[in-house]
Amino acid sequence: MEQNHLAKNLSALRRAAGMSQEKAAEAVGVTRQALSKWETGETTPDVLHSDKLAELYGVSLDDLLHYEQHAGTVPPPRGKHVFGVAQLGERGQIVIPKRAREIFGLERGSTLVVLGDTNPGTAGIALVPAQFFTNLLDLAAQAQRAEEEPGEEAAEV
């Protein structure tokens, strides 16, 4: 089953990148025939070639191997995630998918800031951990204190 994901992902990622089998094979140092066998699931690339393919297509090795395609999707770029769908409840609540909670260390009581963009073409909502803004404020306060306090050179004058 995992090999099936790998074969489908290799083929879909190459096509999404607009690459021929020849170009992709050349980029990872194999023959077109070897790449073709990987894409059909006839054989499987070794770990070093899998890593080169993940790098070539800009995806994580985990997604290259395990991403399950839905409706023609391809694995997301490295560091980007598609966690699934969340439905808005009667009182506006959503359930954040378990994998997202695990990756971001979210637990019951975690505080998130809800950001929004209403511009046509980019409209959307983002959830950002409140700690991100707390850290920014701490850095700004440190920078301001550093500007206000005289340096060692100024004290000697």
mmCIF file of C-alpha atoms in Angstrom:
data_model
loop_
_atom_site.group_PDB
_atom_site.id
_atom_site.type_symbol
_atom_site.label_atom_id
_atom_site.label_comp_id
_atom_site.label_asym_id
_atom_site.label_seq_id
_atom_site.Cartn_x
_atom_site.Cartn_y
_atom_site.Cartn_z
ATOM 1 C CA MET A 1 0.000 0.000 0.000
ATOM 2 C CA GLU A 2 2.804 2.446 0.922
ATOM 3 C CA GLN A 3 4.578 1.663 -2.362
ATOM 4 C CA ASN A 4 1.381 2.617 -4.171
ATOM 5 C CA HIS A 5 1.428 6.045 -2.484
ATOM 6 C CA LEU A 6 5.075 6.512 -3.437
ATOM 7 C CA ALA A 7 4.520 5.588 -7.084
ATOM 8 C CA LYS A 8 1.476 7.880 -7.408
ATOM 9 C CA ASN A 9 3.262 10.730 -5.650
ATOM 10 C CA LEU A 10 6.365 10.433 -7.817
ATOM 11 C CA SER A 11 4.333 10.553 -10.996
ATOM 12 C CA ALA A 12 2.044 13.393 -9.843
ATOM 13 C CA LEU A 13 4.904 15.525 -8.495
ATOM 14 C CA ARG A 14 6.926 15.175 -11.686
ATOM 15 C CA ARG A 15 3.950 16.188 -13.812
ATOM 16 C CA ALA A 16 3.118 19.090 -11.454
ATOM 17 C CA ALA A 17 6.720 20.273 -11.785
ATOM 18 C CA GLY A 18 6.388 20.156 -15.578
ATOM 19 C CA MET A 19 9.316 17.771 -15.897
ATOM 20 C CA SER A 20 9.809 14.931 -18.330
ATOM 21 C CA GLN A 21 10.915 11.555 -17.018
ATOM 22 C CA GLU A 22 14.264 12.175 -18.684
ATOM 23 C CA LYS A 23 14.841 15.479 -16.865
ATOM 24 C CA ALA A 24 13.747 14.096 -13.482
ATOM 25 C CA ALA A 25 15.893 10.994 -13.921
ATOM 26 C CA GLU A 26 18.899 13.112 -14.870
ATOM 27 C CA ALA A 27 18.363 15.329 -11.814
ATOM 28 C CA VAL A 28 18.589 12.367 -9.429
ATOM 29 C CA GLY A 29 21.241 10.445 -11.370
ATOM 30 C CA VAL A 30 19.300 7.459 -12.713
ATOM 31 C CA THR A 31 18.002 6.264 -16.064
ATOM 32 C CA ARG A 32 14.575 7.190 -17.398
ATOM 33 C CA GLN A 33 13.678 3.492 -17.246
ATOM 34 C CA ALA A 34 14.476 3.328 -13.513
ATOM 35 C CA LEU A 35 12.339 6.402 -12.849
ATOM 36 C CA SER A 36 9.525 4.948 -14.922
ATOM 37 C CA LYS A 37 9.597 1.733 -12.871
ATOM 38 C CA TRP A 38 9.412 3.782 -9.642
ATOM 39 C CA GLU A 39 6.439 5.754 -10.969
ATOM 40 C CA THR A 40 4.556 2.613 -11.953
ATOM 41 C CA GLY A 41 5.337 0.872 -8.656
ATOM 42 C CA GLU A 42 7.242 -1.919 -10.378
ATOM 43 C CA THR A 43 10.299 -1.128 -8.229
ATOM 44 C CA THR A 44 11.059 1.237 -5.355
ATOM 45 C CA PRO A 45 13.885 3.792 -5.133
ATOM 46 C CA ASP A 46 16.432 3.331 -2.359
ATOM 47 C CA VAL A 47 16.499 5.815 0.497
ATOM 48 C CA LEU A 48 19.207 8.020 -1.065
ATOM 49 C CA HIS A 49 17.309 8.354 -4.330
ATOM 50 C CA SER A 50 14.057 8.912 -2.427
ATOM 51 C CA ASP A 51 15.744 11.751 -0.562
ATOM 52 C CA LYS A 52 16.996 13.269 -3.834
ATOM 53 C CA LEU A 53 13.490 13.027 -5.310
ATOM 54 C CA ALA A 54 11.939 14.691 -2.262
ATOM 55 C CA GLU A 55 14.502 17.493 -2.551
ATOM 56 C CA LEU A 56 13.913 17.830 -6.302
ATOM 57 C CA TYR A 57 10.160 18.219 -5.822
ATOM 58 C CA GLY A 58 10.438 20.334 -2.643
ATOM 59 C CA VAL A 59 8.446 17.971 -0.425
ATOM 60 C CA SER A 60 9.282 16.123 2.770
ATOM 61 C CA LEU A 61 10.485 12.552 2.485
ATOM 62 C CA ASP A 62 7.588 11.530 4.730
ATOM 63 C CA ASP A 63 5.048 13.109 2.370
ATOM 64 C CA LEU A 64 6.768 11.626 -0.676
ATOM 65 C CA LEU A 65 6.385 8.158 0.831
ATOM 66 C CA HIS A 66 3.103 8.410 2.715
ATOM 67 C CA TYR A 67 0.948 11.242 1.361
ATOM 68 C CA GLU A 68 -2.398 9.836 0.265
ATOM 69 C CA GLN A 69 -3.671 11.738 -2.746
ATOM 70 C CA HIS A 70 -7.286 12.860 -2.915
ATOM 71 C CA ALA A 71 -8.890 14.239 -6.074
ATOM 72 C CA GLY A 72 -5.580 14.646 -7.923
ATOM 73 C CA THR A 73 -3.738 16.477 -5.133
ATOM 74 C CA VAL A 74 0.018 16.251 -4.744
ATOM 75 C CA PRO A 75 2.065 16.239 -1.541
ATOM 76 C CA PRO A 76 2.404 19.791 -0.192
ATOM 77 C CA PRO A 77 5.719 21.680 -0.273
ATOM 78 C CA ARG A 78 8.138 20.952 2.572
ATOM 79 C CA GLY A 79 6.924 22.533 5.816
ATOM 80 C CA LYS A 80 3.411 23.075 4.468
ATOM 81 C CA HIS A 81 0.548 20.867 5.568
ATOM 82 C CA VAL A 82 -2.967 20.026 4.507
ATOM 83 C CA PHE A 83 -4.588 18.665 7.642
ATOM 84 C CA GLY A 84 -8.049 18.093 6.261
ATOM 85 C CA VAL A 85 -11.381 19.816 6.631
ATOM 86 C CA ALA A 86 -12.881 21.402 9.750
ATOM 87 C CA GLN A 87 -16.566 22.230 9.899
ATOM 88 C CA LEU A 88 -17.862 25.254 11.730
ATOM 89 C CA GLY A 89 -20.127 24.242 14.610
ATOM 90 C CA GLU A 90 -23.387 25.853 15.635
ATOM 91 C CA ARG A 91 -21.641 28.300 17.988
ATOM 92 C CA GLY A 92 -18.659 28.979 15.699
ATOM 93 C CA GLN A 93 -16.367 26.303 17.128
ATOM 94 C CA ILE A 94 -14.043 24.171 15.045
ATOM 95 C CA VAL A 95 -12.082 21.031 15.813
ATOM 96 C CA ILE A 96 -8.451 21.281 14.765
ATOM 97 C CA PRO A 97 -7.350 17.949 13.271
ATOM 98 C CA LYS A 98 -5.300 15.761 15.603
ATOM 99 C CA ARG A 99 -2.182 15.774 13.398
ATOM 100 C CA ALA A 100 -2.157 19.602 13.414
ATOM 101 C CA ARG A 101 -2.533 19.663 17.204
ATOM 102 C CA GLU A 102 0.366 17.238 17.551
ATOM 103 C CA ILE A 103 2.696 19.088 15.175
ATOM 104 C CA PHE A 104 2.048 22.468 16.811
ATOM 105 C CA GLY A 105 1.854 21.187 20.396
ATOM 106 C CA LEU A 106 -1.703 22.405 20.885
ATOM 107 C CA GLU A 107 -3.642 21.079 23.847
ATOM 108 C CA ARG A 108 -6.862 21.878 25.614
ATOM 109 C CA GLY A 109 -6.664 25.500 26.768
ATOM 110 C CA SER A 110 -4.070 26.587 24.170
ATOM 111 C CA THR A 111 -4.667 30.195 23.151
ATOM 112 C CA LEU A 112 -4.794 31.025 19.460
ATOM 113 C CA VAL A 113 -5.084 34.421 17.796
ATOM 114 C CA VAL A 114 -7.548 34.480 14.887
ATOM 115 C CA LEU A 115 -6.288 36.586 11.969
ATOM 116 C CA GLY A 116 -8.221 37.426 8.830
ATOM 117 C CA ASP A 117 -7.725 38.802 5.353
ATOM 118 C CA THR A 118 -10.789 40.089 3.496
ATOM 119 C CA ASN A 119 -9.020 41.149 0.292
ATOM 120 C CA PRO A 120 -10.421 39.535 -2.862
ATOM 121 C CA GLY A 121 -8.184 36.745 -4.060
ATOM 122 C CA THR A 122 -6.389 36.314 -0.737
ATOM 123 C CA ALA A 123 -9.319 36.178 1.681
ATOM 124 C CA GLY A 124 -8.868 33.701 4.501
ATOM 125 C CA ILE A 125 -8.541 33.016 8.188
ATOM 126 C CA ALA A 126 -5.371 31.993 10.033
ATOM 127 C CA LEU A 127 -4.864 30.689 13.547
ATOM 128 C CA VAL A 128 -1.588 31.665 15.209
ATOM 129 C CA PRO A 129 -0.450 30.621 18.695
ATOM 130 C CA ALA A 130 -0.712 33.617 21.037
ATOM 131 C CA GLN A 131 2.821 32.845 22.248
ATOM 132 C CA PHE A 132 4.113 33.993 18.843
ATOM 133 C CA PHE A 133 2.896 37.543 19.570
ATOM 134 C CA THR A 134 4.098 37.420 23.170
ATOM 135 C CA ASN A 135 7.572 36.507 21.903
ATOM 136 C CA LEU A 136 7.482 39.389 19.380
ATOM 137 C CA LEU A 137 6.525 41.851 22.116
ATOM 138 C CA ASP A 138 9.347 40.565 24.351
ATOM 139 C CA LEU A 139 11.865 41.038 21.523
ATOM 140 C CA ALA A 140 10.584 44.555 20.826
ATOM 141 C CA ALA A 141 10.843 45.464 24.512
ATOM 142 C CA GLN A 142 14.412 44.127 24.668
ATOM 143 C CA ALA A 143 15.373 46.150 21.591
ATOM 144 C CA GLN A 144 13.837 49.293 23.051
ATOM 145 C CA ARG A 145 15.661 48.835 26.379
ATOM 146 C CA ALA A 146 18.932 48.319 24.501
ATOM 147 C CA GLU A 147 18.420 51.629 22.655
ATOM 148 C CA GLU A 148 17.553 53.520 25.852
ATOM 149 C CA GLU A 149 20.425 52.200 27.994
ATOM 150 C CA PRO A 150 23.781 53.832 27.339
ATOM 151 C CA GLY A 151 26.403 51.446 25.997
ATOM 152 C CA GLU A 152 29.765 50.914 27.694
ATOM 153 C CA GLU A 153 31.427 53.370 25.308
ATOM 154 C CA ALA A 154 28.950 56.129 26.141
ATOM 155 C CA ALA A 155 29.463 55.566 29.889
ATOM 156 C CA GLU A 156 33.239 56.147 29.575
ATOM 157 C CA VAL A 157 32.872 59.615 28.036
#
